[in-house]
């Protein structure tokens, strides 16, 4: 294979984006999978998309719009899901559909060609700039740093929020922090992966890691590794066959999930789950 | 020894249109073991949650361990209050093992940005031994039976080194053997650690053995209190649960024959 392509800055940016985006999305995915937040994550990713569309329409930085919109969505969704006046799925569904409606409204109001909007919708890792990579790098560093610093608080909150509160951990603040981190990761990954596909890159690597380990620390590491692997393999396939990178990255992550699910030791009966000889003899 | 550790004055709690507590007052002395009994919806769980600050008061006041409980000091007070809820469904694939769950009891005490040290893990091993879970210490928590999970919850509370112990139907949905084992452990822990314990339960047969005082609750109010012998009479239970006296006697006999 001709490796001279690695000398080009656009390819270096793409590889860095794949690695950093893979790490951030993989790690955030662990929260999403273990806390049962897929629908909340989808709603936040659509809010980020709507914010980006607003930025494009009103001619300000679309990523700023995405950041603000995803934070606002997280701030609304958190209490809505907690208060329980409607079922969390119903209230989050209302926000999700509203965000999708707003995104298409802003797209429709946009004058001229909609190439910028389509780029954010589908993603284009090969056109990433240094500033895009910087943003992803900052978000990935914040996500990694916070997980290391507050691992025990995250672990307890993931395991059981009410129990975490009862032992004196600020679990509500931790939960909202997780929603904000999800929003920030989605925003930074919008351009390389795309608003429609980003959530798969959050869900699939973590869901794959979930099949393979009973250790939460290992699950974080495996999910980040699968995120990076999805990004790099997807990028390679995209480059080799000249097809959209967002799609190849997400399809790669889905294949990793399917293989992990097939190989999962959690599907097999463990020794400790089998009846004891005494019980077998009864 | 006889100082007041929990003092509730005219507590009113409401969940939207439903009033859970309608002006409840209760004083709990240090070292007491109190059983809280009453029909579903009487406000028993809510009474426990206002002691650890998770329940929101509409009006009234609560003092815990000498401190007036507010939303600002709830976190710090909860570190001194162990809480065990009813058995919960835990995902069998949850990547957390028994030892880690027990250690979570110390997370609040450790505080932010501090990791468990060797001494903390030694404490965990000690409490797991006390509740008879040493052999299962490395097992995923979701693989345990209901009784084993409640033992781990007891270990988690012990690891927290609380001064007050709140138990909300810890034996609900457990079989008879697991029920009696858990309640014996609770009483043992209460005595050996000199705790103050509030136990919500529907298991009336356990109360005379475990409790110093029983509080009867109905419709968000304290309907009666006294020693188990004073308040767990057929007449009072008939009125508390709105069932005929003959039915109470029949159920008692049924419980004894089991």
Coordinates of C-alpha atoms in Angstrom, one line a residue:
Chain A
X1 CA 0.0 0.0 0.0
X2 CA 1.2 3.5 -0.8
X3 CA 1.8 5.2 2.5
X4 CA 2.8 8.6 1.1
X5 CA -0.8 9.6 1.8
X6 CA 0.1 9.8 5.5
X7 CA 2.3 12.8 4.6
X8 CA -0.7 14.9 3.7
X9 CA -2.1 17.1 6.5
X10 CA -5.7 16.3 5.6
X11 CA -4.9 12.6 6.2
X12 CA -3.1 13.3 9.5
X13 CA -6.1 15.4 10.6
X14 CA -8.4 12.5 9.7
X15 CA -6.3 9.9 11.6
X16 CA -6.1 12.1 14.7
X17 CA -9.9 12.8 14.5
X18 CA -10.5 9.0 14.3
X19 CA -8.4 8.3 17.3
X20 CA -9.6 11.2 19.5
X21 CA -13.2 10.8 18.4
X22 CA -13.0 7.0 19.0
X23 CA -11.7 7.5 22.5
X24 CA -14.2 10.1 23.5
X25 CA -17.2 8.4 22.0
X26 CA -16.2 5.0 23.3
X27 CA -15.8 6.2 26.8
X28 CA -19.1 8.2 26.8
X29 CA -20.8 5.1 25.4
X30 CA -20.0 3.2 28.6
X31 CA -22.3 5.6 30.5
X32 CA -24.9 5.5 27.9
X33 CA -25.0 1.6 27.8
X34 CA -24.7 1.0 31.5
X35 CA -27.2 3.7 32.6
X36 CA -29.7 2.9 29.9
X37 CA -29.5 6.3 28.2
X38 CA -29.6 5.5 24.5
X39 CA -32.7 7.5 23.8
X40 CA -31.4 10.5 25.9
X41 CA -28.2 10.4 23.9
X42 CA -30.0 10.3 20.6
X43 CA -32.1 13.4 21.7
X44 CA -28.9 15.2 22.7
X45 CA -27.2 14.4 19.4
X46 CA -30.2 15.8 17.5
X47 CA -30.2 18.9 19.6
X48 CA -26.5 19.4 18.7
X49 CA -27.4 18.9 15.1
X50 CA -30.2 21.5 15.3
X51 CA -27.8 24.0 17.0
X52 CA -25.3 23.5 14.2
X53 CA -28.1 24.2 11.6
X54 CA -29.0 27.3 13.5
X55 CA -25.4 28.4 13.3
X56 CA -25.2 27.8 9.6
X57 CA -28.5 29.6 9.0
X58 CA -27.6 32.7 11.1
X59 CA -24.0 32.6 10.0
X60 CA -22.2 31.9 13.2
X61 CA -19.9 29.0 14.1
X62 CA -22.1 25.8 13.8
X63 CA -20.1 24.0 16.4
X64 CA -20.8 26.8 18.9
X65 CA -24.5 26.4 18.1
X66 CA -24.2 22.6 18.6
X67 CA -22.4 23.1 21.9
X68 CA -25.0 25.4 23.3
X69 CA -28.0 23.5 22.0
X70 CA -26.7 20.1 23.3
X71 CA -26.1 21.7 26.7
X72 CA -29.5 23.2 26.8
X73 CA -31.0 19.8 25.8
X74 CA -29.1 18.1 28.5
X75 CA -30.2 20.7 31.1
X76 CA -33.9 20.2 30.0
X77 CA -33.7 16.4 29.6
X78 CA -32.0 15.7 32.9
X79 CA -34.8 17.1 35.1
X80 CA -37.5 15.9 32.8
X81 CA -36.3 12.3 33.0
X82 CA -35.8 12.7 36.8
X83 CA -39.1 14.3 37.7
X84 CA -41.2 11.5 36.3
X85 CA -44.3 13.5 35.5
X86 CA -44.2 11.7 32.2
X87 CA -42.3 8.6 31.5
X88 CA -38.7 9.5 30.6
X89 CA -39.1 8.0 27.1
X90 CA -42.2 10.1 26.5
X91 CA -40.6 13.4 27.6
X92 CA -37.3 12.7 25.9
X93 CA -39.3 11.7 22.8
X94 CA -41.0 15.1 22.7
X95 CA -37.6 16.9 22.9
X96 CA -36.1 14.6 20.3
X97 CA -38.9 15.2 17.8
X98 CA -38.8 19.0 18.5
X99 CA -35.0 19.0 17.8
X100 CA -35.4 17.1 14.6
X101 CA -38.1 19.5 13.5
X102 CA -36.0 22.5 14.4
X103 CA -33.0 21.1 12.5
X104 CA -35.0 20.7 9.3
X105 CA -36.6 24.1 9.8
X106 CA -33.2 25.8 10.0
X107 CA -32.0 23.8 7.0
X108 CA -35.0 24.9 5.0
X109 CA -34.5 28.5 6.0
X110 CA -30.9 28.4 5.0
X111 CA -30.2 30.5 1.8
X112 CA -28.1 29.1 -1.1
X113 CA -26.5 25.6 -1.2
X114 CA -26.8 23.4 1.8
X115 CA -23.4 21.7 1.4
X116 CA -22.3 22.8 4.9
X117 CA -25.5 21.3 6.4
X118 CA -25.1 18.1 4.5
X119 CA -21.4 17.8 5.7
X120 CA -22.6 18.0 9.3
X121 CA -25.5 15.6 8.6
X122 CA -23.3 13.0 7.0
X123 CA -19.9 13.8 8.3
X124 CA -16.6 14.2 6.4
X125 CA -13.5 13.2 8.4
X126 CA -11.2 13.9 5.4
X127 CA -12.1 17.6 5.3
X128 CA -11.3 18.2 9.0
X129 CA -9.2 21.2 9.9
X130 CA -6.6 21.5 12.7
X131 CA -9.1 23.4 14.7
X132 CA -11.6 20.6 14.4
X133 CA -8.8 18.2 15.7
X134 CA -8.0 20.6 18.5
X135 CA -11.6 20.7 19.6
X136 CA -11.8 16.9 19.6
X137 CA -8.5 16.6 21.4
X138 CA -9.7 19.0 24.2
X139 CA -13.0 17.1 24.6
X140 CA -11.3 13.7 24.6
X141 CA -8.8 15.0 27.2
X142 CA -11.6 16.4 29.4
X143 CA -13.5 13.1 29.2
X144 CA -10.5 11.0 30.0
X145 CA -9.4 13.3 32.8
X146 CA -12.8 13.4 34.5
X147 CA -13.2 9.6 34.3
X148 CA -9.8 9.1 36.0
X149 CA -10.4 11.8 38.6
X150 CA -14.0 10.9 39.5
X151 CA -13.9 7.2 38.7
X152 CA -15.4 6.0 42.0
X153 CA -18.3 8.6 41.8
X154 CA -19.0 7.6 38.2
X155 CA -18.9 3.9 39.1
X156 CA -21.4 4.3 42.0
X157 CA -23.7 6.5 40.0
X158 CA -23.7 4.1 37.1
X159 CA -24.4 1.2 39.4
X160 CA -27.3 2.7 41.2
X161 CA -28.0 6.5 41.4
X162 CA -30.2 6.3 44.5
X163 CA -27.6 4.2 46.4
X164 CA -24.9 6.6 45.4
X165 CA -27.0 9.5 46.7
X166 CA -27.7 7.5 49.9
X167 CA -23.9 7.1 50.7
X168 CA -23.3 10.8 50.3
X169 CA -22.1 11.0 46.6
X170 CA -23.5 14.0 44.7
X171 CA -25.0 11.6 42.2
X172 CA -27.5 14.1 40.6
X173 CA -24.6 16.4 39.7
X174 CA -22.6 13.5 38.4
X175 CA -25.6 12.4 36.2
X176 CA -26.0 15.9 34.8
X177 CA -22.3 16.1 34.2
X178 CA -22.5 12.8 32.2
X179 CA -25.3 14.4 30.1
X180 CA -23.2 17.5 29.5
X181 CA -20.1 15.4 28.6
X182 CA -22.3 13.5 26.1
X183 CA -23.3 16.7 24.5
X184 CA -19.8 18.0 24.3
X185 CA -18.5 14.7 22.8
X186 CA -21.3 14.7 20.2
X187 CA -20.6 18.3 19.3
X188 CA -16.9 17.8 18.7
X189 CA -17.6 14.6 16.7
X190 CA -20.3 16.2 14.5
X191 CA -18.0 17.2 11.6
X192 CA -16.0 14.0 11.3
X193 CA -18.8 11.5 11.9
X194 CA -22.0 13.4 11.1
X195 CA -25.1 14.2 13.1
X196 CA -27.0 11.2 11.8
X197 CA -24.4 8.6 12.6
X198 CA -22.6 9.9 15.6
X199 CA -24.7 8.1 18.1
X200 CA -23.8 4.7 16.6
X201 CA -20.2 5.4 17.3
X202 CA -21.1 6.2 20.9
X203 CA -23.3 3.1 21.4
X204 CA -21.6 0.4 19.4
X205 CA -18.1 0.2 20.9
X206 CA -19.4 0.4 24.4
X207 CA -22.1 -2.2 23.7
X208 CA -19.4 -4.4 22.3
X209 CA -17.2 -3.9 25.3
X210 CA -20.2 -4.7 27.6
X211 CA -20.3 -8.2 26.1
X212 CA -16.7 -8.9 26.9
X213 CA -16.0 -8.0 30.6
X214 CA -17.4 -7.9 34.1
X215 CA -14.9 -5.2 35.1
X216 CA -16.0 -1.6 34.6
X217 CA -12.5 -0.3 34.3
X218 CA -11.8 -2.8 31.5
X219 CA -15.1 -1.9 29.9
X220 CA -13.9 1.7 29.6
X221 CA -10.6 0.7 28.1
X222 CA -12.1 -1.8 25.7
X223 CA -14.8 0.7 24.6
X224 CA -12.2 3.3 23.9
X225 CA -10.0 0.8 22.0
X226 CA -13.0 -0.3 19.9
X227 CA -13.9 3.4 19.2
X228 CA -10.4 4.0 17.9
X229 CA -10.4 0.8 15.9
X230 CA -13.8 1.7 14.4
X231 CA -12.5 5.1 13.4
X232 CA -9.2 3.9 11.9
X233 CA -10.6 0.9 10.0
X234 CA -13.6 3.0 8.8
X235 CA -11.3 5.7 7.7
X236 CA -9.1 3.2 5.8
X237 CA -12.1 1.7 4.0
X238 CA -13.5 5.1 3.2
X239 CA -10.1 6.1 1.7
X240 CA -9.6 2.9 -0.2
X241 CA -13.1 2.7 -1.8
X242 CA -13.8 6.4 -1.9
X243 CA -17.1 6.1 0.1
X244 CA -18.5 8.3 2.9
X245 CA -16.3 8.0 6.0
X246 CA -19.1 8.5 8.6
X247 CA -20.9 5.5 7.2
X248 CA -17.8 3.2 7.1
X249 CA -16.9 4.1 10.6
X250 CA -20.3 3.3 12.0
X251 CA -20.6 0.1 10.0
X252 CA -17.2 -1.0 11.3
X253 CA -18.3 -0.3 14.8
X254 CA -21.5 -2.3 14.2
X255 CA -19.4 -5.3 12.9
X256 CA -17.2 -5.1 16.0
X257 CA -20.4 -5.2 18.1
X258 CA -21.7 -8.3 16.3
X259 CA -18.4 -10.1 16.6
X260 CA -18.2 -9.3 20.3
X261 CA -21.7 -10.4 20.9
X262 CA -20.9 -13.7 19.2
X263 CA -17.7 -14.2 21.2
X264 CA -19.2 -12.9 24.5
X265 CA -18.3 -15.0 27.6
X266 CA -21.5 -13.7 29.1
X267 CA -23.5 -15.9 26.8
X268 CA -22.0 -19.0 28.2
X269 CA -23.0 -20.6 31.5
X270 CA -20.3 -20.0 34.1
X271 CA -19.2 -22.7 36.5
X272 CA -20.7 -20.8 39.4
X273 CA -24.1 -20.6 37.6
X274 CA -24.3 -24.4 37.1
X275 CA -26.1 -26.4 39.8
X276 CA -23.8 -28.0 42.4
X277 CA -23.4 -31.8 42.2
X278 CA -25.7 -32.1 45.2
X279 CA -28.5 -30.1 43.5
X280 CA -27.9 -32.1 40.3
X281 CA -28.3 -35.4 42.2
X282 CA -31.7 -34.3 43.6
Chain B
X1 CA -26.8 6.8 75.3
X2 CA -30.3 8.2 75.6
X3 CA -29.6 11.4 73.6
X4 CA -32.0 12.1 70.7
X5 CA -30.4 11.3 67.4
X6 CA -33.4 11.9 65.1
X7 CA -36.0 14.5 65.8
X8 CA -38.8 15.0 63.3
X9 CA -41.3 17.9 64.0
X10 CA -44.6 18.2 62.0
X11 CA -43.1 16.8 58.8
X12 CA -45.3 17.2 55.7
X13 CA -44.3 15.7 52.5
X14 CA -46.3 15.7 49.2
X15 CA -45.7 14.1 45.9
X16 CA -47.8 16.3 43.6
X17 CA -51.4 15.6 44.6
X18 CA -50.6 12.8 47.0
X19 CA -49.8 13.8 50.6
X20 CA -47.3 11.1 51.9
X21 CA -46.8 12.6 55.4
X22 CA -49.4 14.8 57.1
X23 CA -47.5 16.4 60.0
X24 CA -45.5 13.5 61.5
X25 CA -43.5 14.0 64.7
X26 CA -41.1 11.4 66.0
X27 CA -38.2 11.4 68.4
X28 CA -35.6 8.6 68.1
X29 CA -33.1 8.1 71.0
X30 CA -29.6 6.8 70.5
X31 CA -29.4 3.0 70.4
X32 CA -33.1 2.4 69.8
X33 CA -34.3 -0.2 67.3
X34 CA -37.6 1.0 65.9
X35 CA -39.9 -1.0 63.7
X36 CA -42.2 0.9 61.4
X37 CA -45.4 -0.9 60.3
X38 CA -48.4 0.0 58.3
X39 CA -50.4 -0.6 55.1
X40 CA -49.0 0.3 51.7
X41 CA -49.1 4.0 51.1
X42 CA -49.0 4.8 54.8
X43 CA -45.8 7.0 54.4
X44 CA -43.3 4.5 55.9
X45 CA -40.7 4.8 53.2
X46 CA -41.1 8.6 53.0
X47 CA -40.4 8.7 56.8
X48 CA -37.1 7.1 56.2
X49 CA -36.2 9.4 53.3
X50 CA -36.7 12.5 55.3
X51 CA -34.2 11.2 57.8
X52 CA -31.5 10.8 55.2
X53 CA -32.5 14.0 53.4
X54 CA -33.5 12.4 50.2
X55 CA -37.2 13.2 50.8
X56 CA -38.2 16.9 50.4
X57 CA -40.2 18.5 53.2
X58 CA -43.1 20.7 52.3
X59 CA -43.1 21.9 55.9
X60 CA -41.8 20.8 59.3
X61 CA -38.3 20.3 60.5
X62 CA -35.8 17.4 60.9
X63 CA -32.7 17.2 63.1
X64 CA -30.3 14.3 62.5
X65 CA -27.4 13.7 64.8
X66 CA -27.8 17.2 66.3
X67 CA -27.8 19.0 62.9
X68 CA -30.8 20.7 61.4
X69 CA -31.2 18.9 58.1
X70 CA -31.2 21.2 55.0
X71 CA -30.6 20.6 51.3
X72 CA -27.1 22.0 51.8
X73 CA -25.9 19.6 54.4
X74 CA -27.8 16.5 53.1
X75 CA -24.7 15.0 51.4
X76 CA -22.5 15.3 54.5
X77 CA -25.2 13.9 56.9
X78 CA -25.9 11.0 54.5
X79 CA -22.4 9.8 55.0
X80 CA -23.3 9.0 58.6
X81 CA -26.6 7.3 57.7
X82 CA -26.7 3.8 56.2
X83 CA -29.7 3.1 54.0
X84 CA -30.9 -0.2 52.5
X85 CA -33.8 -0.2 50.2
X86 CA -35.9 -3.1 49.0
X87 CA -34.3 -5.7 46.8
X88 CA -33.7 -4.2 43.4
X89 CA -33.4 -5.8 40.0
X90 CA -29.7 -5.7 39.0
X91 CA -28.6 -6.3 35.5
X92 CA -26.8 -9.7 35.6
X93 CA -24.2 -8.3 33.1
X94 CA -23.5 -5.2 35.3
X95 CA -19.6 -5.0 35.4
X96 CA -19.3 -4.6 39.1
X97 CA -18.4 -7.3 41.6
X98 CA -19.4 -7.8 45.3
X99 CA -16.3 -6.3 46.7
X100 CA -16.7 -3.1 44.7
X101 CA -20.3 -2.7 45.7
X102 CA -19.4 -3.1 49.4
X103 CA -16.6 -0.5 48.8
X104 CA -19.2 2.0 47.5
X105 CA -20.3 2.4 51.0
X106 CA -17.0 4.2 51.8
X107 CA -17.1 6.5 48.7
X108 CA -18.9 9.2 50.5
X109 CA -16.6 9.0 53.5
X110 CA -13.5 9.1 51.3
X111 CA -14.7 12.3 49.6
X112 CA -14.0 13.5 46.0
X113 CA -10.7 12.8 44.3
X114 CA -9.6 10.3 46.9
X115 CA -9.2 6.6 46.1
X116 CA -9.7 3.7 48.4
X117 CA -6.5 2.7 50.2
X118 CA -5.2 -0.7 51.5
X119 CA -6.9 0.0 54.9
X120 CA -10.3 0.6 53.1
X121 CA -10.0 -2.8 51.3
X122 CA -9.2 -4.5 54.6
X123 CA -12.4 -3.0 56.1
X124 CA -14.3 -4.3 53.1
X125 CA -12.9 -7.8 53.6
X126 CA -13.8 -7.7 57.3
X127 CA -17.4 -6.6 56.6
X128 CA -17.9 -9.2 53.9
X129 CA -16.7 -11.9 56.3
X130 CA -19.2 -10.6 58.9
X131 CA -22.1 -11.0 56.5
X132 CA -20.8 -14.3 55.2
X133 CA -20.0 -13.2 51.7
X134 CA -16.2 -13.7 51.6
X135 CA -16.4 -16.7 49.2
X136 CA -18.5 -14.6 46.7
X137 CA -16.4 -11.5 47.0
X138 CA -15.2 -11.5 43.3
X139 CA -18.5 -12.5 41.8
X140 CA -20.5 -10.1 39.6
X141 CA -23.2 -8.6 41.8
X142 CA -25.9 -9.4 39.3
X143 CA -25.2 -13.1 39.6
X144 CA -26.2 -13.3 43.3
X145 CA -29.5 -14.4 44.7
X146 CA -31.8 -11.9 46.4
X147 CA -30.7 -12.9 49.9
X148 CA -27.0 -12.6 48.9
X149 CA -27.6 -9.2 47.4
X150 CA -29.2 -7.9 50.6
X151 CA -26.2 -9.3 52.5
X152 CA -23.9 -7.3 50.2
X153 CA -26.1 -4.2 50.9
X154 CA -25.6 -4.8 54.6
X155 CA -21.8 -5.1 54.0
X156 CA -22.0 -1.8 52.1
X157 CA -23.8 -0.1 55.0
X158 CA -21.3 -1.5 57.5
X159 CA -18.4 -0.2 55.4
X160 CA -19.9 3.2 55.6
X161 CA -19.5 3.1 59.4
X162 CA -22.9 4.8 60.0
X163 CA -24.4 6.0 63.2
X164 CA -28.0 5.5 62.0
X165 CA -29.2 2.5 60.1
X166 CA -32.4 2.9 57.8
X167 CA -33.8 -0.3 56.4
X168 CA -36.8 -0.2 54.0
X169 CA -38.3 -3.6 53.7
X170 CA -34.9 -5.3 53.3
X171 CA -36.5 -8.8 53.5
X172 CA -39.4 -8.1 51.0
X173 CA -39.5 -10.8 48.3
X174 CA -37.0 -13.0 50.1
X175 CA -37.7 -16.6 51.2
X176 CA -38.3 -17.4 54.9
X177 CA -34.7 -18.6 55.5
X178 CA -33.2 -15.5 53.9
X179 CA -35.6 -13.3 55.8
X180 CA -34.7 -14.7 59.2
X181 CA -31.0 -14.7 58.3
X182 CA -31.0 -11.0 57.2
X183 CA -33.0 -9.9 60.3
X184 CA -30.7 -11.7 62.6
X185 CA -27.7 -10.1 60.9
X186 CA -29.4 -6.7 61.2
X187 CA -30.0 -7.1 64.9
X188 CA -26.4 -8.4 65.4
X189 CA -25.0 -5.4 63.6
X190 CA -27.3 -3.0 65.5
X191 CA -26.1 -4.4 68.8
X192 CA -22.4 -4.8 68.0
X193 CA -22.0 -1.4 66.3
X194 CA -24.2 0.4 68.8
X195 CA -26.4 1.8 66.0
X196 CA -29.8 3.5 66.0
X197 CA -32.0 1.6 63.6
X198 CA -35.3 2.3 61.8
X199 CA -36.7 -0.7 60.1
X200 CA -39.7 -0.6 57.8
X201 CA -41.2 -4.1 57.4
X202 CA -44.4 -6.0 56.7
X203 CA -43.0 -9.0 58.6
X204 CA -44.9 -8.6 61.8
X205 CA -43.5 -11.8 63.3
X206 CA -40.0 -10.4 63.2
X207 CA -40.8 -7.2 65.2
X208 CA -41.0 -8.6 68.7
X209 CA -37.6 -10.2 68.3
X210 CA -35.9 -7.3 66.7
X211 CA -37.4 -4.1 67.9
X212 CA -37.5 -2.0 71.1
X213 CA -40.3 0.1 69.9
X214 CA -42.9 -0.2 67.1
X215 CA -44.4 2.8 65.2
X216 CA -47.7 2.2 63.5
X217 CA -48.4 4.4 60.4
X218 CA -51.6 4.9 58.5
X219 CA -52.6 7.6 55.9
X220 CA -49.5 9.6 56.4
X221 CA -49.8 9.9 60.1
X222 CA -48.3 8.1 63.1
X223 CA -51.3 6.1 64.3
X224 CA -49.8 4.5 67.4
X225 CA -46.5 3.6 69.0
X226 CA -45.2 1.6 71.9
X227 CA -43.4 -1.7 72.7
X228 CA -44.1 -4.6 70.4
X229 CA -46.3 -6.2 73.0
X230 CA -48.4 -3.0 73.5
X231 CA -49.1 -2.2 69.8
X232 CA -49.0 -5.5 67.9
X233 CA -52.3 -6.7 69.3
X234 CA -55.0 -8.3 67.1
X235 CA -57.4 -5.4 67.8
X236 CA -54.9 -2.7 66.8
X237 CA -53.7 -4.6 63.7
X238 CA -57.4 -5.1 62.7
X239 CA -57.9 -1.3 62.8
X240 CA -54.6 -0.5 61.2
X241 CA -55.1 -2.7 58.2
X242 CA -58.9 -2.3 58.0
X243 CA -59.5 -6.0 58.2
X244 CA -61.9 -8.0 60.5
X245 CA -60.5 -9.2 63.9
X246 CA -61.2 -12.8 62.9
X247 CA -59.1 -12.4 59.8
X248 CA -56.1 -11.1 61.8
X249 CA -56.3 -14.1 64.1
X250 CA -56.6 -16.5 61.2
X251 CA -53.5 -14.9 59.5
X252 CA -51.5 -15.1 62.7
X253 CA -52.2 -18.8 63.0
X254 CA -51.4 -19.3 59.4
X255 CA -48.0 -17.4 59.9
X256 CA -47.2 -19.6 63.0
X257 CA -48.0 -22.8 61.1
X258 CA -45.6 -21.8 58.3

